[in-house]
Amino acid sequence: MSLPEQEIDALLRGEHSQPFAVLGRHGAGPQACVRALLPGARAVTLLSEDGKEHILKEIAAGLYAGPAPQEDRPYRLRIQWPDAVQETEDAYGFGLQLQESDLQALAAGDWQAVGRCLGARCVSEQGVPGVRFAVWAPNARRVAVVGDFNGWDGRRHGMRLRHAAGVWEIFVPRAHAGQYYKYLVHGADGSLVQKADPVAWQSEAAPGTASIVAEAPAHDWTDHEWMASRAARQGPDAPISIYEVHAGSWMAAAGSASLWHQLAEKLPAYARALGFTHVELLPVMEHPFGGSWGYQPLGLFSPSGRWGTPQEFAHFVDRCHAHGLGVILDWVPAHFPNDAHGLARFDGTALYEYADPREGYHPDWNTCIYNLGRNEVKAMVIASALHWLQAYHVDGLRVDAVASMLYRDYSRNAGEWIPNHLGGRENFESVAFLREMNSAVHAHCPGAITVAEESTAWPGVTAPPHEGGLGFDYKWNMGWMHDTLRYMRHDPVHRSHHHDDMTFGMVYAYSERFILPLSHDEVVHGKGSLLGKMPGWPGDRLANLRAYYGFMWGHPGRKLLFMGGEMAQPGEWNHDAVLPWQCLDDAGHRGVQRLVADLNALYAELPELHAWDARPEGFSWVIGDDRRNSVLAWLRTDGQALLLGVSNFTPVARHGYRVGVPRAGLWRERLNTDAAHYGGGNRGNGGQAHTQDAPAHGQAQSLTLLLPPLSTLFLRYEG
């Protein structure tokens, strides 16, 4: 029962790196003994299977020992604490927890091994319920799990190192879901830090930073029809119109119900009533700083505790699907914050990040960069992507900051970056990661999509990996957004000098499968709201915005609009406040909301606006060069129907404006952004126009139209 003094000292100081070597059952036969480290206990009794009780002797402060029972089964300890009596099995009475094959798979970079190996999992060992804890920290000197189940005492549950993969493990009997925990890591550099679990399924609400033991995310899903049909709903010939939302500021929380439950009651119905096909949520993963809007996450597997539980988030997704609304999550594999409880220098070394700041530090965001060339890191991040898609039935991931991942010199000056092994600026590790991640999503999550926020001309972002591409389904068209918003900011008298800003997007429109994003990034950091970018008096600003929305919905590319844009929010977005719903008391703002709903309805109804969205034959300019009048006209088709779009970006009505069309007969006006219903002046063409046998713009027929000031018209050929 005795131990060398140095072993006892190490145990009592919480520094023993191999506690399984000295605690628990040791020896054989009559010489077998049990040792238990229970600092603060007043007495400890061993209870054997045959009902016998054996009082353990305190051989040092908090270290108890006594004869071991002969049966080879988990034994129980009755522990007399100062204010309670506890009966439990001994964590050191259980053997190895993880399969050697799973550990080897993790070390080889198998993302599926992450779920089998790591995290806090409610399991049963030899009939005893409890929690298996496992964490990857190969360079740590010692790791212990601390939490509600051991009084946060780092001496109580020192873990076993599995050298094959650098994973520390322990089974804590009678621990259960709902308990808070962290890992106490003695780093290779001598540090001693409590770390949150990198793969925790649930996290404490901020400002707390603990992880929470959680059962596997479970929900009684009712979305079977949705899941079976979503591949068609999200394909390249489907209408996709996305309402981008920050969960914490869309509405004011009320009462004791979680925000997810409150959002589930209102947001899906609202977005669907406006004709959106999807909601896209700014990152919902646990993040320490709310002002990052979720873009500096530390809990890649955990919905933020700010807004509710994992089960409540699952309920929200299910309600979206019940309303025919897909759910896309922003997801951040490019970087992570350096908070002490997070991933930075996790085991006292640069484990998740690159060690050299020229590779591992992001100057734009003061964050760390994932070392995606490391098998275990790559596996964990890919496992995160699949976790959201599989456990929560999420329909897609929008991958943030892809450009920063692809280039080693992104936002760096000369001498501040390290070239790749060929001497170039491309980040081959990130390229390989993105291809593997996208391939895994498409292989294991049928119908799910991935979207790249990528702002450069990197080729093949939406091409499949086997063709040399990155494998995304869609890419944000940042160039279109910047060009067209720049144009709209100009006073109309100057727009003739910037006409190309509105037409240039068609030069490359079919190089990728694009989404046109008017995202949160355009209404923050002093940029003002979308309405605030428009020139002129208040009425002109609303008209400009309506005309711009019409042009956007008529242009090839899926649509994305950040919350508040649908009501022409007057000021820029503030994540600490809710949307200014009161602005809808004004007829002009209410009109913009009606316009967005009608644009979405038309977009979904008319196949010529979406079916050939990714095919060059689906779009042609009729008038792309009328700089003087700032007029644009174009045709959309699906090979059968024809839709004419005409935009007038000046505050001057154009009477008798001739537009060439390919077919003779009636063209019915399907939408006019100047309609009184939208807050406009109600000028137009009486709802229809007939062709004349007058050639124009290379077409045999033409229409003579009244173009209202600051407007977009849609006219459909009716024969």
XYZ file of C-alpha atoms in Angstrom:
719
model
C 0.000 0.000 0.000
C 2.970 2.317 0.423
C 4.398 4.514 -2.331
C 7.694 6.322 -2.761
C 7.614 9.788 -1.245
C 8.151 11.492 -4.592
C 5.134 9.683 -6.059
C 2.961 10.770 -3.162
C 4.180 14.366 -3.464
C 3.416 14.398 -7.180
C -0.096 13.081 -6.577
C -0.850 15.586 -3.827
C 0.469 18.486 -5.912
C -1.581 17.366 -8.899
C 1.530 16.834 -11.008
C 1.682 13.066 -11.415
C 1.765 12.361 -15.149
C 0.807 8.668 -14.850
C -1.838 8.429 -12.122
C -3.146 5.106 -13.466
C 0.235 3.608 -12.561
C -0.345 4.208 -8.869
C -4.064 4.775 -8.286
C -6.791 2.149 -8.481
C -6.232 -1.597 -8.063
C -2.632 -2.834 -8.083
C -0.935 -6.104 -7.318
C -2.444 -9.592 -7.285
C -3.880 -12.038 -4.804
C -3.694 -11.221 -1.120
C -1.135 -8.505 -1.818
C -3.500 -6.546 -4.085
C -4.389 -3.099 -2.856
C -6.527 -0.135 -3.866
C -5.354 3.469 -3.718
C -7.704 6.428 -4.054
C -6.847 10.117 -4.119
C -9.715 12.039 -2.533
C -8.447 15.299 -1.053
C -10.824 16.707 1.522
C -12.491 13.396 2.352
C -12.880 12.502 6.027
C -13.145 8.737 5.507
C -13.238 6.266 2.619
C -14.723 2.765 2.630
C -14.366 0.207 -0.138
C -17.563 -1.759 -0.869
C -16.996 -5.117 -2.536
C -19.445 -7.141 -4.609
C -20.001 -9.631 -1.770
C -21.277 -6.841 0.474
C -18.161 -6.588 2.588
C -16.838 -3.210 3.647
C -13.141 -2.375 3.889
C -12.086 0.851 5.521
C -9.232 2.450 3.602
C -6.387 4.000 5.524
C -5.262 7.561 4.886
C -1.557 7.107 4.078
C -1.091 10.792 3.204
C -3.317 13.870 3.188
C -6.215 12.806 0.951
C -4.517 9.601 -0.264
C -6.271 6.433 0.901
C -5.252 2.786 0.534
C -6.395 -0.656 1.590
C -6.745 -4.297 0.526
C -8.389 -4.825 -2.848
C -11.421 -7.070 -3.364
C -10.650 -10.341 -5.094
C -13.321 -10.071 -7.815
C -12.185 -8.403 -11.006
C -15.070 -5.966 -11.269
C -15.469 -2.249 -10.656
C -15.552 -1.645 -6.938
C -17.434 1.099 -5.160
C -16.187 3.682 -2.720
C -18.215 5.264 0.040
C -16.719 8.708 0.594
C -17.481 10.753 3.686
C -17.186 14.408 2.705
C -17.564 17.188 5.294
C -21.166 17.829 4.246
C -22.276 14.717 2.358
C -21.761 11.006 1.730
C -21.051 9.845 -1.811
C -21.041 6.335 -3.223
C -19.396 5.804 -6.590
C -17.128 3.523 -8.554
C -13.475 4.482 -8.806
C -12.409 6.068 -12.115
C -9.102 4.230 -11.733
C -10.865 0.900 -11.584
C -11.542 0.947 -15.338
C -9.236 0.019 -18.175
C -8.468 1.516 -21.580
C -11.328 3.448 -23.133
C -10.437 3.969 -26.783
C -9.812 1.422 -29.501
C -6.257 1.368 -30.818
C -7.596 1.321 -34.374
C -9.571 4.516 -33.769
C -6.521 6.237 -32.331
C -4.475 5.247 -35.348
C -7.223 6.529 -37.663
C -7.240 9.860 -35.837
C -3.481 10.169 -36.173
C -3.838 9.434 -39.882
C -6.330 12.290 -40.315
C -9.617 10.364 -40.516
C -12.313 12.930 -39.645
C -14.765 10.172 -38.711
C -12.398 9.052 -35.944
C -12.839 12.416 -34.201
C -16.356 11.507 -33.116
C -15.292 8.037 -32.053
C -12.341 9.269 -29.996
C -12.639 12.790 -28.666
C -14.878 14.799 -26.380
C -17.161 14.029 -23.446
C -19.404 11.079 -24.248
C -22.071 9.590 -22.009
C -21.368 5.857 -22.031
C -21.710 2.779 -19.849
C -18.644 0.788 -18.772
C -19.233 -2.696 -17.376
C -22.777 -1.686 -16.553
C -21.735 1.539 -14.853
C -23.051 4.812 -16.332
C -20.680 7.710 -16.635
C -18.794 9.957 -19.019
C -15.734 9.142 -21.096
C -13.506 12.168 -21.507
C -10.808 12.265 -24.165
C -8.733 15.153 -25.456
C -5.882 15.458 -27.941
C -2.859 17.079 -26.256
C 0.218 15.077 -27.316
C 2.838 17.402 -25.833
C 1.216 18.032 -22.453
C 3.028 16.881 -19.341
C -0.251 16.030 -17.642
C -3.961 16.489 -18.289
C -6.800 16.223 -15.775
C -10.505 16.704 -16.241
C -12.119 19.031 -13.713
C -15.786 19.800 -13.288
C -18.935 19.623 -11.237
C -18.316 15.920 -10.580
C -15.060 16.458 -8.662
C -15.334 19.932 -7.168
C -13.044 21.286 -9.934
C -10.120 19.674 -8.126
C -7.311 19.042 -10.599
C -5.824 16.299 -8.434
C -8.858 14.015 -8.596
C -9.062 12.832 -12.219
C -5.674 12.871 -13.869
C -5.997 11.210 -17.280
C -4.190 8.394 -19.087
C -2.061 9.220 -22.128
C -2.545 7.016 -25.175
C 0.785 7.516 -26.878
C -0.324 6.233 -30.287
C -2.284 9.430 -30.930
C -1.388 11.774 -28.100
C -4.894 11.452 -26.649
C -5.597 11.627 -22.900
C -8.583 9.599 -21.664
C -10.525 8.735 -18.525
C -13.935 7.314 -17.638
C -15.601 9.166 -14.766
C -18.306 6.915 -13.295
C -21.633 8.512 -12.392
C -20.769 11.774 -14.164
C -23.698 12.769 -16.357
C -25.087 15.117 -18.968
C -25.521 18.708 -17.869
C -22.374 18.870 -15.763
C -19.798 21.566 -16.499
C -16.166 20.653 -17.109
C -12.803 21.705 -18.502
C -9.398 20.150 -19.016
C -6.571 21.217 -16.732
C -3.537 21.083 -18.995
C 0.042 21.091 -17.726
C 1.723 22.367 -20.851
C 5.060 21.398 -22.317
C 6.166 24.982 -21.640
C 5.361 24.755 -17.931
C 1.990 26.480 -18.224
C -1.045 25.353 -16.245
C -4.326 26.343 -17.932
C -7.948 25.231 -17.811
C -9.064 24.615 -21.385
C -12.559 24.205 -22.804
C -13.121 20.979 -24.723
C -12.361 21.597 -28.433
C -15.068 19.139 -29.481
C -17.682 19.817 -26.784
C -21.264 19.476 -27.993
C -22.513 22.137 -25.574
C -20.961 25.218 -23.982
C -21.651 27.449 -21.015
C -23.331 30.741 -21.855
C -20.956 33.686 -22.041
C -19.218 35.133 -20.150
C -18.681 31.626 -18.781
C -16.226 29.463 -20.709
C -16.818 25.910 -19.473
C -17.888 22.993 -21.613
C -21.031 21.029 -20.740
C -21.427 17.261 -20.896
C -24.153 16.626 -23.453
C -25.921 13.631 -24.878
C -25.664 13.198 -28.631
C -27.792 15.969 -30.196
C -31.236 14.437 -30.356
C -34.492 15.722 -31.776
C -37.711 14.108 -32.936
C -37.333 15.347 -36.493
C -40.403 16.013 -38.620
C -38.561 17.099 -41.782
C -38.343 13.806 -43.676
C -39.980 15.206 -46.814
C -37.742 18.248 -46.744
C -34.563 16.199 -46.417
C -35.636 13.991 -49.328
C -36.302 16.984 -51.595
C -33.586 19.437 -50.631
C -31.114 18.349 -53.326
C -33.564 19.573 -55.978
C -34.328 22.726 -53.970
C -30.635 23.655 -53.821
C -29.459 22.603 -57.274
C -27.992 24.846 -59.987
C -31.377 25.226 -61.703
C -33.365 26.045 -58.550
C -34.325 29.497 -57.249
C -32.234 30.252 -54.169
C -32.928 33.471 -52.284
C -31.207 33.763 -48.911
C -32.149 35.899 -45.910
C -28.969 36.430 -43.878
C -29.590 36.754 -40.139
C -27.690 37.478 -36.946
C -29.686 35.461 -34.419
C -28.959 37.732 -31.487
C -30.256 40.947 -33.025
C -33.125 39.976 -35.328
C -35.690 40.350 -32.551
C -35.832 41.256 -28.888
C -35.926 38.221 -26.627
C -38.846 38.152 -24.219
C -39.655 36.000 -21.214
C -37.802 32.919 -20.085
C -37.966 30.878 -23.285
C -34.695 30.475 -25.150
C -33.994 32.737 -28.099
C -34.031 29.717 -30.444
C -37.585 28.872 -29.396
C -38.677 32.470 -29.852
C -37.001 32.704 -33.240
C -38.577 29.409 -34.266
C -42.013 30.925 -33.671
C -41.416 34.008 -35.827
C -38.398 33.956 -38.140
C -39.282 30.998 -40.436
C -42.806 32.287 -41.060
C -41.540 35.810 -41.690
C -38.777 34.799 -44.092
C -41.056 32.439 -46.003
C -43.796 35.045 -46.252
C -41.249 37.280 -47.964
C -40.475 34.492 -50.416
C -36.980 33.637 -49.243
C -35.959 30.022 -49.780
C -33.223 29.935 -47.121
C -32.050 31.630 -43.971
C -28.324 31.949 -43.478
C -27.186 32.422 -39.897
C -24.049 34.278 -38.948
C -21.933 31.782 -36.977
C -23.909 30.141 -34.182
C -20.869 28.244 -32.894
C -19.701 29.178 -29.404
C -17.606 32.359 -29.464
C -16.163 34.252 -26.497
C -16.668 37.784 -27.880
C -20.155 38.730 -29.007
C -18.767 41.676 -30.970
C -17.143 39.234 -33.391
C -20.717 38.246 -34.468
C -19.530 34.636 -34.186
C -16.641 34.956 -36.637
C -14.114 34.172 -33.898
C -15.472 30.811 -32.699
C -13.911 28.460 -30.190
C -16.651 25.838 -30.003
C -16.694 24.355 -33.485
C -19.164 21.648 -32.399
C -21.307 23.624 -29.967
C -24.203 26.044 -30.546
C -23.560 29.190 -28.563
C -24.909 29.004 -25.043
C -26.064 32.637 -25.430
C -29.149 31.622 -27.362
C -30.157 28.204 -26.032
C -29.339 24.523 -25.924
C -28.398 22.198 -28.788
C -31.864 20.671 -28.650
C -33.459 24.106 -28.956
C -31.293 24.912 -31.961
C -32.376 21.620 -33.567
C -36.000 22.628 -32.958
C -35.351 25.921 -34.778
C -33.932 24.105 -37.819
C -36.888 21.726 -37.847
C -39.339 24.650 -37.803
C -37.529 26.271 -40.721
C -37.873 23.056 -42.704
C -41.559 22.863 -41.792
C -41.989 26.260 -43.467
C -40.111 25.112 -46.579
C -37.035 27.101 -45.608
C -33.480 25.802 -45.852
C -30.849 26.642 -43.231
C -27.277 27.654 -44.080
C -24.684 28.273 -41.373
C -21.663 30.519 -41.625
C -18.689 28.357 -40.645
C -15.159 29.529 -39.895
C -12.257 27.122 -40.536
C -9.736 29.847 -41.357
C -8.784 31.126 -37.908
C -9.599 31.117 -34.182
C -9.155 33.580 -31.288
C -6.298 33.313 -28.844
C -8.367 33.305 -25.620
C -6.582 31.439 -22.832
C -9.339 28.821 -22.432
C -9.349 28.011 -26.140
C -7.156 26.306 -28.717
C -4.142 28.606 -28.677
C -1.028 26.782 -27.393
C -3.385 24.090 -26.194
C -0.773 21.714 -24.764
C 1.917 24.319 -24.220
C 2.909 24.201 -27.876
C 1.485 25.533 -31.136
C -0.761 22.505 -31.537
C -3.747 23.716 -33.543
C -1.967 26.721 -35.032
C 1.272 27.177 -36.949
C 4.198 27.990 -34.656
C 5.716 30.646 -36.901
C 3.597 33.850 -36.768
C 4.262 34.336 -40.482
C 1.962 31.331 -40.944
C 0.067 31.083 -37.671
C -1.002 34.654 -36.881
C -3.691 36.562 -38.761
C -2.942 40.304 -38.739
C -6.443 41.354 -39.844
C -8.250 39.783 -36.915
C -5.532 39.226 -34.274
C -6.278 35.513 -34.401
C -4.488 32.206 -34.845
C -4.510 30.258 -38.116
C -5.295 26.541 -38.131
C -2.407 24.300 -39.136
C -4.473 22.379 -41.654
C -1.415 20.493 -42.783
C -1.540 18.569 -39.522
C -3.643 15.414 -39.747
C -5.438 15.726 -36.441
C -6.272 19.417 -36.939
C -7.603 18.833 -40.431
C -9.668 15.890 -39.181
C -11.191 17.892 -36.322
C -12.200 20.830 -38.515
C -13.744 18.587 -41.181
C -15.570 16.673 -38.441
C -17.041 19.996 -37.305
C -18.469 20.642 -40.778
C -20.110 17.237 -40.914
C -21.375 17.551 -37.346
C -23.629 20.514 -38.175
C -24.933 18.905 -41.325
C -25.628 15.514 -39.811
C -26.607 16.203 -36.196
C -28.692 19.320 -36.913
C -29.978 18.652 -40.459
C -28.399 21.912 -41.608
C -28.675 22.279 -45.381
C -25.460 24.092 -46.177
C -22.319 25.770 -44.925
C -21.074 29.149 -46.058
C -17.314 28.959 -45.516
C -15.920 32.249 -44.266
C -12.714 33.939 -45.410
C -11.713 31.362 -48.019
C -9.431 33.866 -49.745
C -7.395 34.236 -46.552
C -6.904 30.471 -46.546
C -5.789 30.154 -50.160
C -2.935 32.672 -50.129
C 0.025 32.589 -47.786
C 0.611 36.298 -48.348
C -2.995 37.309 -47.695
C -2.975 40.760 -46.062
C 0.797 40.519 -45.478
C 3.698 42.619 -46.651
C 6.937 41.312 -48.118
C 8.910 39.389 -45.511
C 5.826 38.698 -43.404
C 4.944 35.378 -45.004
C 6.566 32.051 -45.865
C 6.324 30.743 -49.446
C 5.165 27.216 -50.146
C 7.655 24.475 -50.996
C 7.596 25.583 -54.630
C 8.326 29.170 -53.715
C 4.806 30.406 -54.446
C 2.053 32.124 -52.487
C -0.582 29.388 -52.742
C -1.454 27.559 -49.525
C -1.476 23.938 -50.659
C -2.506 22.650 -47.219
C -5.682 24.748 -47.279
C -6.429 23.713 -50.851
C -6.189 20.042 -49.875
C -8.336 20.664 -46.807
C -11.094 22.447 -48.742
C -11.205 19.703 -51.360
C -11.409 16.982 -48.720
C -14.019 18.870 -46.715
C -16.245 19.450 -49.734
C -15.852 15.858 -50.874
C -16.815 14.608 -47.408
C -19.901 16.836 -47.320
C -21.127 15.664 -50.699
C -20.405 12.002 -49.958
C -21.970 11.852 -46.498
C -24.672 14.561 -46.545
C -26.772 14.105 -49.705
C -28.299 17.340 -50.918
C -26.238 19.608 -48.652
C -24.342 22.492 -50.234
C -21.214 24.501 -49.483
C -20.702 28.154 -50.348
C -17.365 29.970 -50.520
C -16.830 33.547 -49.430
C -13.929 34.014 -51.821
C -13.025 37.459 -53.120
C -10.271 36.736 -55.650
C -10.020 35.195 -59.096
C -8.851 31.799 -57.821
C -9.912 29.417 -60.605
C -12.372 26.586 -60.113
C -13.823 27.434 -56.714
C -17.066 25.706 -57.739
C -15.441 23.086 -59.962
C -15.257 19.509 -58.577
C -11.975 18.356 -57.015
C -11.442 15.702 -59.684
C -11.298 18.527 -62.221
C -8.806 20.486 -60.135
C -11.412 22.642 -58.411
C -12.112 23.277 -54.736
C -15.495 21.540 -54.825
C -17.856 24.255 -53.561
C -21.410 24.412 -54.885
C -21.590 28.209 -54.967
C -19.370 31.242 -54.520
C -20.214 34.728 -53.299
C -19.800 37.237 -56.133
C -17.944 39.922 -54.192
C -16.898 41.724 -57.369
C -20.506 42.222 -58.518
C -21.451 43.534 -55.102
C -18.575 46.040 -54.907
C -19.037 47.266 -58.486
C -22.789 47.765 -58.355
C -22.848 49.391 -54.915
C -20.101 51.756 -56.065
C -22.285 52.703 -59.025
C -25.375 53.219 -56.891
C -23.520 55.568 -54.515
C -22.899 58.029 -57.334
C -25.310 60.853 -57.909
C -27.329 59.929 -61.013
C -25.834 62.869 -62.891
C -22.451 61.129 -62.675
C -23.568 57.549 -63.306
C -23.006 57.770 -67.041
C -19.273 57.865 -66.295
C -19.456 54.604 -64.316
C -21.785 52.579 -66.530
C -19.362 49.643 -66.762
C -19.760 48.983 -63.041
C -23.218 47.596 -63.791
C -22.273 45.544 -66.830
C -18.831 44.172 -65.971
C -20.236 41.351 -63.835
C -21.509 39.594 -66.949
C -17.958 39.274 -68.289
C -17.260 36.543 -65.708
C -20.780 35.602 -64.592
C -20.412 31.999 -65.763
C -16.868 31.362 -64.555
C -18.379 30.069 -61.284
C -21.820 29.350 -59.861
C -22.455 32.629 -58.088
C -24.521 34.064 -55.271
C -25.041 37.844 -55.346
C -24.479 38.968 -51.729
C -25.732 42.131 -50.087
C -24.408 40.875 -46.769
C -23.814 42.132 -43.254
C -20.328 43.263 -44.269
C -21.880 46.077 -46.337
C -23.844 47.633 -43.453
C -21.256 47.856 -40.655
C -18.050 49.677 -39.676
C -19.250 53.077 -40.792
C -20.451 51.937 -44.216
C -24.031 52.843 -43.369
C -27.113 50.931 -44.432
C -27.989 50.005 -48.007
C -30.519 52.834 -47.989
C -27.868 55.162 -46.635
C -25.638 54.456 -49.643
C -28.301 55.721 -52.027
C -28.061 59.404 -53.099
C -30.742 62.062 -53.138
C -33.701 63.094 -51.035
C -35.464 60.454 -48.905
C -37.919 59.542 -51.675
C -35.120 59.279 -54.232
C -33.095 57.058 -51.919
C -35.976 54.624 -51.583
C -36.532 54.658 -55.346
C -32.834 54.043 -55.978
C -32.887 51.066 -53.623
C -36.013 49.624 -55.229
C -34.504 49.944 -58.711
C -31.277 48.350 -57.500
C -33.123 45.402 -55.978
C -34.972 44.941 -59.259
C -31.699 44.892 -61.167
C -30.230 42.389 -58.687
C -33.179 39.996 -58.897
C -33.056 40.186 -62.689
C -29.314 39.512 -62.858
C -27.912 35.956 -63.064
C -26.847 34.624 -59.682
C -28.621 33.466 -56.554
C -29.669 36.213 -54.153
C -28.624 37.037 -50.597
C -29.915 39.943 -48.517
C -28.937 40.736 -44.940
C -31.731 41.313 -42.465
C -32.962 44.880 -42.416
C -32.333 45.278 -46.121
C -35.845 44.050 -46.834
C -37.297 47.045 -44.963
C -34.731 49.633 -46.129
C -33.239 49.937 -42.644
C -32.286 53.616 -42.217
C -29.086 53.190 -40.200
C -26.314 50.640 -40.242
C -26.654 47.377 -38.370
C -25.848 47.288 -34.654
C -25.375 43.807 -33.234
C -26.262 45.074 -29.760
C -29.692 46.284 -30.872
C -32.644 44.675 -32.631
C -33.844 45.558 -36.105
C -35.763 48.870 -36.329
C -39.105 47.212 -36.953
C -40.800 50.535 -36.274
C -39.603 51.842 -39.634
C -42.307 49.679 -41.226
C -44.819 52.212 -39.911
C -43.613 54.356 -42.814
C -45.246 53.607 -46.165
C -41.973 53.924 -48.072
C -40.183 51.319 -45.977
C -43.239 49.076 -46.028
C -43.205 49.363 -49.797
C -39.629 48.123 -50.037
C -40.601 45.108 -47.944
C -43.486 44.384 -50.324
C -41.146 44.732 -53.289
C -38.686 42.177 -51.863
C -41.553 39.735 -51.320
C -42.800 40.213 -54.884
C -39.314 39.933 -56.365
C -38.808 36.653 -54.548
C -42.210 35.386 -55.676
C -41.499 36.302 -59.299
C -38.021 34.789 -59.093
C -39.458 31.484 -57.880
C -42.430 31.512 -60.252
C -40.669 32.284 -63.520
C -38.170 29.621 -64.638
C -36.481 32.118 -66.953
C -35.179 33.896 -63.840
C -33.497 30.818 -62.373
C -33.537 27.645 -64.482
C -30.634 28.659 -66.729
C -28.968 30.777 -64.087
C -25.625 29.028 -64.599
C -25.874 28.840 -68.414
C -24.719 31.679 -70.703
C -27.706 31.096 -72.981
C -29.999 32.218 -70.157
C -29.015 35.899 -70.341
C -28.343 38.463 -73.062
C -27.941 42.209 -73.064
C -30.414 44.117 -75.196
C -29.103 47.523 -74.157
C -25.824 47.520 -72.314
C -24.253 50.688 -73.691
C -26.722 53.527 -73.098
C -24.427 55.445 -70.801
C -25.986 58.813 -71.522
C -29.386 57.762 -70.187
C -28.083 55.253 -67.596
C -30.486 52.659 -68.967
C -29.888 48.908 -69.060
C -32.067 46.267 -70.701
C -31.619 42.501 -70.816
C -33.420 39.266 -71.609
C -33.698 36.175 -69.407
C -34.834 32.805 -70.748
C -35.046 29.124 -69.860
C -35.106 28.154 -73.524
C -38.846 28.730 -73.794
C -40.172 31.745 -71.897
C -38.741 35.249 -72.287
C -38.514 37.994 -69.679
C -37.324 41.523 -70.433
C -35.753 43.591 -67.671
C -35.209 47.341 -68.029
C -33.563 49.615 -65.451
C -33.495 53.405 -65.512
C -30.967 54.715 -63.011
C -31.722 58.403 -63.419
C -34.504 60.446 -61.760
C -35.784 61.364 -65.242
C -38.721 59.536 -66.814
C -37.894 58.202 -70.289
C -40.952 58.561 -72.521
C -41.157 56.572 -75.731
C -37.979 54.650 -74.972
C -37.530 51.990 -77.650
C -36.261 48.535 -76.671
C -35.666 45.756 -79.195
C -37.205 42.343 -78.507
C -36.967 39.022 -80.357
C -40.692 38.138 -80.482
C -43.725 40.001 -81.771
C -46.881 40.342 -79.722
C -47.897 41.167 -76.177
C -45.357 41.759 -73.398
C -47.077 41.936 -70.025
C -45.607 44.003 -67.222
C -44.989 41.606 -64.338
C -43.281 44.019 -61.959
C -42.594 47.742 -61.794
C -40.517 49.013 -58.869
C -42.197 52.442 -59.272
C -45.641 51.011 -58.481
C -47.586 52.847 -55.795
C -47.808 49.538 -53.907
C -44.066 49.844 -53.327
C -44.108 53.538 -52.498
C -43.367 54.740 -56.028
C -44.988 57.281 -58.314
C -47.120 54.668 -60.104
C -45.802 55.542 -63.552
C -45.582 52.819 -66.160
C -47.143 51.234 -69.227
C -50.618 50.325 -68.104
C -49.480 46.801 -67.329
C -48.541 45.771 -70.867
C -46.910 46.749 -74.134
C -47.290 45.562 -77.749
C -44.437 45.225 -80.200
C -44.008 47.313 -83.312
C -42.431 46.204 -86.581
C -39.518 48.518 -85.942
C -36.108 46.851 -85.632
C -33.933 47.963 -82.717
C -30.867 46.724 -80.905
C -30.370 43.877 -83.352
C -33.915 42.589 -82.842
C -36.667 42.472 -85.493
C -39.328 43.892 -83.177
C -39.345 46.593 -80.524
C -41.379 48.004 -77.666
C -41.910 51.675 -76.942
C -41.919 52.066 -73.199
C -42.283 54.647 -70.500
C -39.381 54.101 -68.116
C -40.265 55.611 -64.744
C -37.494 57.513 -62.977
C -35.204 55.347 -60.819
C -36.987 52.125 -61.670
C -36.716 48.577 -62.922
C -39.411 46.946 -65.046
C -39.993 43.276 -65.847
C -42.085 42.428 -68.923
C -42.854 38.853 -69.907
C -43.643 37.732 -73.433
C -47.185 36.376 -73.588
C -47.542 35.651 -77.313
